[in-house]
Coordinates of C-alpha atoms in Angstrom, one line a residue:
Chain A
M807 CA 178.8 214.3 77.0
N808 CA 182.3 212.7 76.9
I809 CA 182.5 209.8 79.3
T810 CA 185.8 208.1 80.2
I811 CA 185.6 204.7 81.9
V812 CA 188.8 203.9 83.9
G813 CA 189.3 200.1 84.0
L814 CA 187.8 198.0 81.3
G815 CA 187.2 194.9 83.4
N816 CA 183.8 193.2 84.0
I817 CA 182.1 196.3 85.5
G818 CA 183.8 198.9 83.4
G819 CA 183.1 196.8 80.3
S820 CA 179.5 196.4 81.3
F821 CA 179.2 200.2 81.6
A822 CA 180.6 200.6 78.1
L823 CA 178.2 198.0 76.7
S824 CA 175.2 199.4 78.5
L825 CA 176.0 203.0 77.5
K826 CA 176.3 202.1 73.9
E827 CA 173.0 200.3 74.0
N828 CA 171.0 202.6 76.3
A829 CA 172.6 206.0 76.1
P830 CA 174.2 206.2 72.6
E831 CA 174.1 210.1 72.7
H832 CA 177.3 210.0 74.8
D833 CA 180.8 209.6 73.5
V834 CA 182.5 206.8 75.5
Y835 CA 186.3 206.5 76.0
A836 CA 188.4 204.3 78.2
I837 CA 191.7 204.2 80.1
D838 CA 193.2 200.8 80.9
V839 CA 196.7 199.4 81.4
N840 CA 195.8 196.5 79.1
N841 CA 196.2 197.4 75.5
G842 CA 194.4 194.2 74.4
S843 CA 191.2 195.1 76.2
L844 CA 191.3 198.6 74.7
R845 CA 191.7 197.4 71.1
S846 CA 189.0 194.7 71.6
A847 CA 186.6 197.3 73.0
E848 CA 187.4 199.7 70.1
Q849 CA 186.8 196.9 67.5
N850 CA 183.5 196.0 69.1
G851 CA 182.5 199.6 68.9
I852 CA 181.7 199.9 72.6
I853 CA 184.3 202.7 73.0
I854 CA 185.4 205.4 70.6
Q855 CA 189.0 205.2 71.6
G856 CA 191.1 203.6 74.4
Y857 CA 194.1 205.1 76.1
T858 CA 196.8 203.8 78.5
G859 CA 197.2 207.2 80.2
P860 CA 195.1 210.2 81.1
E861 CA 196.9 213.0 79.2
E862 CA 195.0 213.0 75.9
V863 CA 191.5 212.0 77.0
L864 CA 190.9 213.6 80.4
P865 CA 191.1 217.2 79.3
K866 CA 188.0 216.6 77.1
T867 CA 186.1 214.3 79.6
D868 CA 182.9 215.5 81.3
L869 CA 182.3 212.3 83.4
I870 CA 184.9 209.8 84.7
I871 CA 183.7 206.4 85.8
F872 CA 186.3 204.7 87.9
A873 CA 185.8 200.9 87.7
V874 CA 188.9 199.8 89.4
Y875 CA 190.0 198.1 92.7
P876 CA 189.5 200.3 95.7
L877 CA 193.2 200.4 96.6
L878 CA 194.0 201.8 93.1
L879 CA 191.6 204.8 93.4
E880 CA 193.8 207.1 95.5
S881 CA 196.9 206.9 93.3
L882 CA 194.8 207.3 90.1
V883 CA 193.1 210.4 91.4
K884 CA 196.5 211.9 92.3
K885 CA 197.9 211.0 88.9
Y886 CA 194.9 212.3 86.9
K887 CA 194.5 215.5 88.9
P888 CA 196.6 217.7 86.5
H889 CA 194.6 216.5 83.5
L890 CA 191.0 217.0 84.7
K891 CA 188.7 219.2 82.8
E892 CA 187.2 222.1 84.8
G893 CA 183.9 221.1 86.4
V894 CA 184.4 217.4 85.7
I895 CA 182.1 214.9 87.4
L896 CA 183.7 211.7 88.8
T897 CA 182.1 208.6 90.2
D898 CA 183.2 205.1 91.3
V899 CA 181.8 201.6 91.7
T900 CA 183.5 200.7 95.0
G901 CA 181.7 198.4 97.4
I902 CA 182.7 200.4 100.5
K903 CA 182.4 204.1 101.0
R904 CA 183.5 205.7 104.2
S905 CA 187.3 205.1 103.9
I906 CA 187.3 205.7 100.1
I907 CA 185.6 209.1 100.5
K908 CA 188.0 210.1 103.3
Q909 CA 191.0 209.2 101.1
I910 CA 189.7 210.9 97.9
E911 CA 187.9 214.1 98.8
P912 CA 191.0 215.9 100.2
L913 CA 192.8 215.3 96.9
L914 CA 190.2 216.9 94.6
P915 CA 190.4 220.3 93.0
E916 CA 187.7 222.6 94.2
D917 CA 185.7 222.4 90.9
A918 CA 185.8 218.6 90.5
D919 CA 182.7 216.9 91.7
F920 CA 183.2 213.3 92.8
I921 CA 179.9 211.6 93.5
F922 CA 180.5 208.2 95.1
G923 CA 178.3 205.4 94.0
H924 CA 177.8 201.6 94.1
P925 CA 176.0 199.7 91.3
M926 CA 174.8 196.5 93.0
A927 CA 175.1 194.3 89.9
G928 CA 176.4 190.7 89.7
R929 CA 179.9 190.1 88.6
E930 CA 180.8 186.5 89.2
N931 CA 183.5 186.4 86.5
R932 CA 186.4 188.7 85.9
G933 CA 187.4 190.5 82.8
L934 CA 186.0 192.3 79.8
Q935 CA 185.0 189.0 78.1
Y936 CA 182.3 188.5 80.8
A937 CA 181.0 192.1 80.7
S938 CA 177.3 192.5 79.9
G939 CA 174.9 195.4 80.1
E940 CA 172.2 192.9 81.1
V941 CA 173.4 192.6 84.7
F942 CA 172.4 196.2 85.3
K943 CA 168.7 195.7 84.4
G944 CA 166.6 195.9 87.5
A945 CA 169.6 196.1 89.8
N946 CA 169.9 198.5 92.7
Y947 CA 172.2 201.5 92.8
L948 CA 173.4 203.4 95.8
F949 CA 174.8 206.9 95.8
T950 CA 176.4 208.4 98.9
P951 CA 176.5 212.2 98.3
T952 CA 178.6 214.4 100.5
A953 CA 178.5 218.1 101.3
R954 CA 180.8 218.8 98.4
N955 CA 178.5 217.5 95.7
R956 CA 176.2 219.6 93.5
Q957 CA 172.6 218.6 93.3
S958 CA 172.4 219.1 89.5
N959 CA 175.3 216.6 89.1
I960 CA 173.7 214.1 91.4
D961 CA 170.5 214.4 89.4
M962 CA 172.4 213.9 86.1
L963 CA 174.0 210.7 87.4
F964 CA 170.6 209.4 88.6
T965 CA 169.1 210.0 85.2
L966 CA 172.1 208.3 83.5
V967 CA 172.0 205.1 85.6
E968 CA 168.2 205.0 85.2
Q969 CA 168.8 205.0 81.5
L970 CA 171.1 202.0 81.9
G971 CA 168.3 200.0 83.5
F972 CA 169.0 200.3 87.2
K973 CA 165.8 200.4 89.4
N974 CA 165.7 201.5 93.1
I975 CA 168.4 204.2 92.8
S976 CA 168.9 205.5 96.3
T977 CA 170.8 208.2 98.1
V978 CA 172.2 207.1 101.5
T979 CA 174.9 208.3 103.9
P980 CA 178.3 206.6 103.5
E981 CA 177.8 205.1 107.0
F982 CA 174.4 203.6 106.1
H983 CA 175.9 202.3 102.9
D984 CA 178.7 200.5 104.6
D985 CA 176.4 199.1 107.3
V986 CA 173.8 197.7 104.9
I987 CA 176.4 196.4 102.4
G988 CA 178.3 194.9 105.2
F989 CA 175.1 192.9 105.9
T990 CA 173.6 192.1 102.5
S991 CA 176.9 191.6 100.5
Q992 CA 179.9 191.1 102.8
L993 CA 178.3 188.9 105.4
T994 CA 176.8 186.7 102.7
H995 CA 180.2 186.3 101.2
V996 CA 181.8 185.4 104.6
I997 CA 179.0 182.8 105.1
A998 CA 179.3 181.3 101.6
L999 CA 183.1 181.0 102.0
S1000 CA 182.9 179.5 105.4
L1001 CA 180.2 177.0 104.2
I1002 CA 182.1 175.7 101.2
N1003 CA 185.4 175.6 103.1
S1004 CA 183.8 173.6 106.0
D1005 CA 182.9 170.8 103.6
D1006 CA 184.7 167.5 104.3
T1007 CA 186.1 166.8 100.9
K1008 CA 186.3 163.1 101.5
R1009 CA 182.5 163.0 101.3
N1010 CA 182.4 163.9 97.6
T1011 CA 179.5 166.2 98.5
K1012 CA 178.7 167.2 95.0
E1013 CA 177.0 163.9 94.2
Y1014 CA 174.5 164.6 97.0
T1015 CA 173.6 168.3 96.8
G1016 CA 170.2 169.8 96.2
D1017 CA 169.6 173.3 95.1
S1018 CA 170.1 174.8 98.5
Y1019 CA 173.8 174.1 98.7
R1020 CA 174.4 175.4 95.2
D1021 CA 172.4 178.6 96.0
L1022 CA 174.4 179.2 99.2
T1023 CA 177.8 178.7 97.6
R1024 CA 177.3 180.4 94.2
I1025 CA 179.2 183.5 95.3
T1026 CA 182.3 181.6 96.3
N1027 CA 183.7 182.0 92.8
I1028 CA 185.2 185.1 94.4
N1029 CA 188.0 187.5 93.4
E1030 CA 190.7 187.2 96.0
N1031 CA 192.4 190.4 94.8
L1032 CA 189.3 192.5 95.6
W1033 CA 187.4 191.1 98.6
P1034 CA 190.0 191.1 101.3
E1035 CA 190.4 194.8 100.8
L1036 CA 186.7 195.4 101.0
F1037 CA 186.4 193.3 104.2
V1038 CA 189.3 195.1 105.9
M1039 CA 188.0 198.6 104.9
N1040 CA 184.6 197.8 106.4
K1041 CA 185.7 195.6 109.3
D1042 CA 183.8 197.4 112.0
Y1043 CA 180.4 196.9 110.5
L1044 CA 181.3 193.5 109.1
V1045 CA 182.5 192.0 112.4
E1046 CA 179.3 193.4 114.0
H1047 CA 177.1 191.6 111.4
I1048 CA 179.1 188.4 111.7
D1049 CA 178.5 188.5 115.5
Q1050 CA 174.8 189.1 115.1
F1051 CA 174.5 186.3 112.7
K1052 CA 176.4 184.0 115.0
S1053 CA 174.1 184.9 117.9
Q1054 CA 171.1 183.9 115.8
M1055 CA 172.7 180.7 114.8
D1056 CA 173.6 179.9 118.4
L1057 CA 169.9 180.4 119.4
L1058 CA 168.8 178.0 116.7
K1059 CA 171.6 175.5 117.6
Q1060 CA 170.5 175.6 121.3
A1061 CA 166.9 174.9 120.3
I1062 CA 168.0 171.9 118.2
E1063 CA 170.2 170.5 121.0
S1064 CA 167.4 170.9 123.5
E1065 CA 164.8 169.6 121.0
D1066 CA 162.8 172.8 121.6
I1067 CA 160.3 172.5 118.7
D1068 CA 158.3 175.5 119.7
T1069 CA 161.3 177.9 119.5
M1070 CA 162.3 176.5 116.2
Q1071 CA 158.8 177.0 114.8
E1072 CA 158.8 180.6 116.0
M1073 CA 162.1 181.2 114.3
M1074 CA 160.9 179.6 111.1
I1075 CA 157.6 181.6 111.1
E1076 CA 159.5 184.8 111.6
A1077 CA 161.9 183.9 108.8
R1078 CA 159.0 183.1 106.5
R1079 CA 157.4 186.4 107.3
R1080 CA 160.7 188.2 106.4
Y1081 CA 161.1 186.1 103.2
H1082 CA 157.6 187.3 102.1
D1083 CA 158.4 190.9 103.0
L1084 CA 161.8 190.7 101.1
H1085 CA 160.0 189.5 97.9
N1086 CA 157.0 191.7 98.4
L1087 CA 154.7 188.7 98.6
E1088 CA 151.6 188.2 100.5
L1089 CA 152.0 185.8 103.4
P1090 CA 149.7 182.8 102.7
E1091 CA 147.5 181.2 105.3
L1092 CA 148.8 177.7 105.9
D1093 CA 147.3 174.8 107.6
Chain B
M1063 CA 152.0 147.9 88.6
N1064 CA 149.5 149.5 91.0
I1065 CA 151.1 152.4 92.8
T1066 CA 149.5 154.2 95.8
I1067 CA 150.9 157.6 96.9
V1068 CA 150.2 158.3 100.5
G1069 CA 150.0 162.1 101.0
L1070 CA 149.0 164.2 98.0
G1071 CA 151.0 167.4 99.0
N1072 CA 153.7 169.0 97.0
I1073 CA 156.0 165.9 96.8
G1074 CA 153.2 163.3 96.5
G1075 CA 151.5 165.4 93.9
S1076 CA 154.8 165.8 92.0
F1077 CA 155.1 162.0 92.0
A1078 CA 151.6 161.6 90.6
L1079 CA 152.2 164.2 87.9
S1080 CA 155.6 162.8 86.9
L1081 CA 154.3 159.2 86.9
K1082 CA 151.4 160.1 84.6
E1083 CA 153.8 161.9 82.2
N1084 CA 156.8 159.6 82.3
A1085 CA 155.6 156.1 83.4
P1086 CA 151.9 156.0 82.2
E1087 CA 152.1 152.2 82.2
H1088 CA 151.4 152.2 85.9
D1089 CA 148.0 152.7 87.6
V1090 CA 148.3 155.4 90.3
Y1091 CA 146.1 155.8 93.3
A1092 CA 146.3 158.0 96.4
I1093 CA 145.4 158.1 100.0
D1094 CA 145.0 161.5 101.7
V1095 CA 142.9 162.9 104.6
N1096 CA 142.0 165.8 102.4
N1097 CA 139.0 164.9 100.2
G1098 CA 139.4 168.1 98.1
S1099 CA 143.0 167.2 97.0
L1100 CA 141.8 163.7 96.1
R1101 CA 138.9 164.9 94.0
S1102 CA 141.1 167.5 92.3
A1103 CA 143.8 164.9 91.5
E1104 CA 141.1 162.6 90.1
Q1105 CA 139.7 165.4 87.9
N1106 CA 143.1 166.3 86.6
G1107 CA 143.6 162.6 85.7
I1108 CA 146.9 162.3 87.7
I1109 CA 145.4 159.5 89.8
I1110 CA 142.8 156.9 89.0
Q1111 CA 141.1 157.1 92.3
G1112 CA 141.7 158.6 95.7
Y1113 CA 140.9 157.2 99.1
T1114 CA 140.8 158.5 102.7
G1115 CA 141.7 155.1 104.2
P1116 CA 143.8 152.1 103.3
E1117 CA 141.2 149.3 103.3
E1118 CA 140.1 149.3 99.7
V1119 CA 143.3 150.3 97.9
L1120 CA 146.2 148.7 99.7
P1121 CA 145.2 145.0 99.1
K1122 CA 145.7 145.7 95.3
T1123 CA 148.8 147.9 95.7
D1124 CA 152.3 146.8 94.6
L1125 CA 154.2 149.9 95.5
I1126 CA 153.4 152.4 98.2
I1127 CA 155.1 155.8 98.2
F1128 CA 154.8 157.6 101.5
A1129 CA 155.1 161.3 100.9
V1130 CA 154.2 162.4 104.5
Y1131 CA 155.8 164.1 107.4
P1132 CA 158.3 161.9 109.1
L1133 CA 156.5 161.8 112.4
L1134 CA 153.4 160.4 110.7
L1135 CA 155.1 157.5 109.1
E1136 CA 155.2 155.1 112.1
S1137 CA 151.5 155.4 112.9
L1138 CA 150.6 155.0 109.2
V1139 CA 152.6 151.8 108.8
K1140 CA 151.0 150.4 112.0
K1141 CA 147.5 151.3 110.6
Y1142 CA 148.2 150.0 107.1
K1143 CA 149.9 146.7 108.1
P1144 CA 146.7 144.5 108.1
H1145 CA 145.9 145.7 104.6
L1146 CA 149.2 145.2 102.8
K1147 CA 149.4 143.0 99.7
E1148 CA 151.8 140.1 100.0
G1149 CA 155.3 141.1 98.7
V1150 CA 154.4 144.8 98.7
I1151 CA 157.3 147.3 98.1
L1152 CA 157.2 150.5 100.2
T1153 CA 159.3 153.6 100.0
D1154 CA 159.4 157.1 101.6
V1155 CA 160.7 160.6 100.8
T1156 CA 161.9 161.5 104.3
G1157 CA 164.9 163.8 104.7
I1158 CA 166.5 161.8 107.5
K1159 CA 167.0 158.0 107.6
R1160 CA 168.6 156.4 110.6
S1161 CA 165.8 157.0 113.1
I1162 CA 163.1 156.4 110.6
I1163 CA 164.5 153.1 109.6
K1164 CA 164.9 152.1 113.3
Q1165 CA 161.2 153.0 113.9
I1166 CA 159.7 151.3 110.9
E1167 CA 161.6 148.1 110.2
P1168 CA 160.5 146.2 113.3
L1169 CA 156.8 147.0 112.4
L1170 CA 156.9 145.4 109.0
P1171 CA 155.6 141.9 108.0
E1172 CA 158.4 139.6 106.8
D1173 CA 157.4 139.8 103.1
A1174 CA 157.0 143.6 102.9
D1175 CA 160.0 145.3 101.5
F1176 CA 160.5 148.9 102.6
I1177 CA 163.3 150.6 100.7
F1178 CA 164.0 153.9 102.2
G1179 CA 164.7 156.8 99.8
H1180 CA 165.2 160.5 99.5
P1181 CA 164.4 162.5 96.3
M1182 CA 166.4 165.7 96.6
A1183 CA 164.0 167.9 94.7
G1184 CA 163.0 171.5 95.5
R1185 CA 159.8 172.1 97.3
E1186 CA 159.6 175.7 98.4
N1187 CA 155.9 175.8 98.4
R1188 CA 153.4 173.5 100.2
G1189 CA 150.4 171.8 98.8
L1190 CA 149.2 170.0 95.7
Q1191 CA 148.7 173.2 93.8
Y1192 CA 152.5 173.7 93.7
A1193 CA 153.3 170.1 92.7
S1194 CA 155.2 169.7 89.4
G1195 CA 157.0 166.8 87.8
E1196 CA 159.5 169.2 86.5
V1197 CA 161.3 169.5 89.9
F1198 CA 162.5 165.9 89.6
K1199 CA 164.3 166.5 86.3
G1200 CA 168.1 166.2 86.8
A1201 CA 167.7 166.1 90.6
N1202 CA 169.6 163.7 92.8
Y1203 CA 168.0 160.6 94.6
L1204 CA 169.5 158.7 97.5
F1205 CA 168.4 155.2 98.5
T1206 CA 169.6 153.7 101.8
P1207 CA 169.0 150.0 101.5
T1208 CA 169.3 147.7 104.5
A1209 CA 169.9 144.0 105.0
R1210 CA 166.1 143.4 104.7
N1211 CA 165.8 144.7 101.1
R1212 CA 165.7 142.5 98.0
Q1213 CA 168.1 143.6 95.2
S1214 CA 165.4 143.0 92.5
N1215 CA 163.1 145.5 94.3
I1216 CA 165.9 148.1 94.7
D1217 CA 166.7 147.7 90.9
M1218 CA 163.0 148.2 90.1
L1219 CA 162.9 151.5 92.1
F1220 CA 166.1 152.7 90.5
T1221 CA 164.6 152.2 87.1
L1222 CA 161.3 153.9 88.1
V1223 CA 162.9 157.1 89.5
E1224 CA 165.3 157.2 86.5
Q1225 CA 162.1 157.1 84.3
L1226 CA 160.8 160.1 86.3
G1227 CA 163.9 162.1 85.3
F1228 CA 166.2 161.8 88.3
K1229 CA 169.9 161.8 87.6
N1230 CA 172.7 160.7 90.0
I1231 CA 170.7 157.9 91.8
S1232 CA 172.9 156.7 94.6
T1233 CA 172.9 153.9 97.2
V1234 CA 174.4 155.0 100.5
T1235 CA 174.3 153.9 104.1
P1236 CA 171.7 155.6 106.4
E1237 CA 174.6 157.0 108.4
F1238 CA 176.2 158.5 105.3
H1239 CA 172.9 159.9 104.2
D1240 CA 172.2 161.7 107.4
D1241 CA 175.8 163.0 107.5
V1242 CA 175.8 164.4 104.0
I1243 CA 172.2 165.7 104.2
G1244 CA 173.0 167.3 107.5
F1245 CA 175.6 169.3 105.7
T1246 CA 174.2 170.1 102.2
S1247 CA 170.5 170.6 103.3
Q1248 CA 170.1 171.0 107.0
L1249 CA 173.1 173.2 107.7
T1250 CA 172.2 175.4 104.7
H1251 CA 168.7 175.9 106.1
V1252 CA 170.1 176.7 109.6
I1253 CA 172.4 179.3 108.0
A1254 CA 169.7 180.9 105.8
L1255 CA 167.3 181.1 108.8
S1256 CA 170.0 182.7 111.0
L1257 CA 170.9 185.2 108.2
I1258 CA 167.4 186.5 107.5
N1259 CA 166.6 186.6 111.2
S1260 CA 169.8 188.5 112.0
D1261 CA 168.7 191.4 109.8
D1262 CA 168.0 194.6 111.5
T1263 CA 164.5 195.3 110.2
K1264 CA 164.8 199.0 110.8
R1265 CA 167.3 199.2 107.9
N1266 CA 164.6 198.2 105.3
T1267 CA 167.3 196.0 103.8
K1268 CA 165.3 194.9 100.8
E1269 CA 165.8 198.2 99.1
Y1270 CA 169.6 197.6 99.1
T1271 CA 170.1 193.9 98.3
G1272 CA 172.0 192.4 95.5
D1273 CA 171.6 188.8 94.3
S1274 CA 173.7 187.3 97.0
Y1275 CA 171.3 188.1 99.8
R1276 CA 168.4 186.8 97.8
D1277 CA 170.3 183.6 96.9
L1278 CA 171.3 182.9 100.5
T1279 CA 167.8 183.4 101.9
R1280 CA 165.7 181.7 99.2
I1281 CA 165.2 178.6 101.3
T1282 CA 163.8 180.6 104.3
N1283 CA 160.2 180.2 102.9
I1284 CA 160.3 177.1 105.1
N1285 CA 157.7 174.6 106.4
E1286 CA 157.8 175.0 110.2
N1287 CA 155.8 171.8 110.6
L1288 CA 158.4 169.7 109.0
W1289 CA 161.9 171.1 109.6
P1290 CA 162.1 171.1 113.4
E1291 CA 161.4 167.3 113.3
L1292 CA 164.1 166.8 110.7
F1293 CA 166.6 168.9 112.7
V1294 CA 165.9 167.0 115.9
M1295 CA 166.1 163.6 114.3
N1296 CA 169.5 164.4 112.9
K1297 CA 170.8 166.6 115.7
D1298 CA 174.1 164.8 116.2
Y1299 CA 175.3 165.3 112.7
L1300 CA 173.7 168.7 112.3
V1301 CA 175.3 170.1 115.4
E1302 CA 178.7 168.8 114.3
H1303 CA 178.3 170.5 110.9
I1304 CA 177.2 173.8 112.6
D1305 CA 180.3 173.7 114.7
Q1306 CA 182.6 173.0 111.8
F1307 CA 181.0 175.9 109.9
K1308 CA 181.4 178.2 112.9
S1309 CA 185.1 177.2 113.1
Q1310 CA 185.6 178.2 109.5
M1311 CA 183.8 181.5 110.0
D1312 CA 185.8 182.3 113.1
L1313 CA 189.1 181.8 111.2
L1314 CA 187.8 184.2 108.5
K1315 CA 186.6 186.7 111.2
Q1316 CA 190.0 186.6 112.9
A1317 CA 191.7 187.2 109.5
I1318 CA 189.4 190.2 108.9
E1319 CA 190.0 191.6 112.4
S1320 CA 193.8 191.3 112.1
E1321 CA 193.7 192.5 108.5
D1322 CA 195.5 189.4 107.4
I1323 CA 195.1 189.7 103.7
D1324 CA 197.2 186.6 102.9
T1325 CA 195.1 184.3 104.9
M1326 CA 191.9 185.7 103.4
Q1327 CA 193.3 185.2 99.9
E1328 CA 194.2 181.6 100.7
M1329 CA 190.7 180.9 101.9
M1330 CA 189.2 182.5 98.8
I1331 CA 191.5 180.6 96.5
E1332 CA 190.5 177.4 98.2
A1333 CA 186.8 178.3 98.0
R1334 CA 187.1 179.1 94.3
R1335 CA 188.8 175.7 93.8
R1336 CA 185.9 174.0 95.5
Y1337 CA 183.4 176.0 93.6
H1338 CA 184.9 174.9 90.3
D1339 CA 185.0 171.3 91.5
L1340 CA 181.3 171.4 92.6
H1341 CA 180.2 172.6 89.2
N1342 CA 182.7 170.4 87.3
L1343 CA 184.3 173.5 85.8
E1344 CA 187.9 173.9 84.9
L1345 CA 189.7 176.4 87.1
P1346 CA 190.8 179.3 84.9
E1347 CA 194.2 180.9 85.2
L1348 CA 193.7 184.4 86.6
D1349 CA 196.0 187.4 86.6

């Protein structure tokens, strides 16, 4: 199969690396505006050839992986449409789904099968130089098929990302995706940003931190060109999750202010139960 | 020097292990209510002998390390007072300082030198079986000397904990300690608890998490017999930090609701600057 990756940044580059290592039977190409990235990827042998436009490569491409900012996707699909191979499969890596699907599906030719997906793999640093196939190993992958998609193509993508090392590959509705990602990914970023920005810099906090502060702020090395878009496109779910989080925090704050030890203990026991469930651990008996 | 560790749990046990490995010139004893822990520590050779009471061991003890719950400290000091060696040095590991110091200092004999301290080392799991000297390596240590303390004794403790592998050993006021720990440790635990407890368990979230959710909830495997005390004893600073955090989150929430991309980007750029400062990294130029 001929695969073209659109956007050779961190995620696109990681796909190229991982395909070369784990699925070398495919021929991998790339489209990017950055000639330097393309030449470097060619020299490293992770793509066969790189292109700055769609004309030459798309007519022979069986699978297009869009690894670009969500706001770019619509204009790229419009631009690429005349060059698509009949029966092409397309997929994306965007962190929100409802609005993207609504934008893209009406633009597609009848025979083009866009199966929207979301690899949940770390990407703290930007750019091809930080790409790594390793981040996919054991990570979760969500697909959000729609009525347009063919089951055989969905199955093919499942098999491919399994080959790349993803575990827990799930099929969910676009609505469920945006709800759960709004909680596990977007809310956590909102929290981390608010925490580090609420620090009083006069304190020189870094001299006095333990692991917990470093854990809770790790994801603040954030890409400001990507995340505001994601937050806005999912604002209904995200604001709901922020409000639910704030309600829980207010309950705990009240218990602290009124020195209500029993309520705090109940909250901590519940949290510990959930921690053990999250990590598939048995809850130990404690004294 | 004869050192007696009071409380052979996770932290006390880690002191015993680390002393044996890094400062074997000292003779280490322990007091605990749990005979099993004492016998096990004797058999592993991490203490010379264990005792369930103070009478035999304290008259020969030069340094007492209290590794017990904060609410136990006052009654133990009262009980141990008749058995203290002249000129004994005492220290603790408690996560809050102002109220503890206020409770304990009036109880002490003139010649006993209690230097309050706080090793900021991880302790996710309870009990001697999880103790490890490794958690001290590279960790921060805060001492909060008062007017009663002798400089030579403070210096001795600095040297000892440096031997155990702690880095950044600082001297701060009890007020500053409680302020900064209220932020880096207590607020982060309040946030993590509120996050995991705000999950809608019907979603089966764990199938869809990336690293960020696991990072932000790691510290929810929390000891409900310890933390409510700590929160209450520091509630003035903690509530202040919760409110500052909430203000930051409200600003970000407003920006999301009003789709104010510019404000979100400014917040993210500021957060990224602080992230790089926290980790002593140079801020890269980004496109």
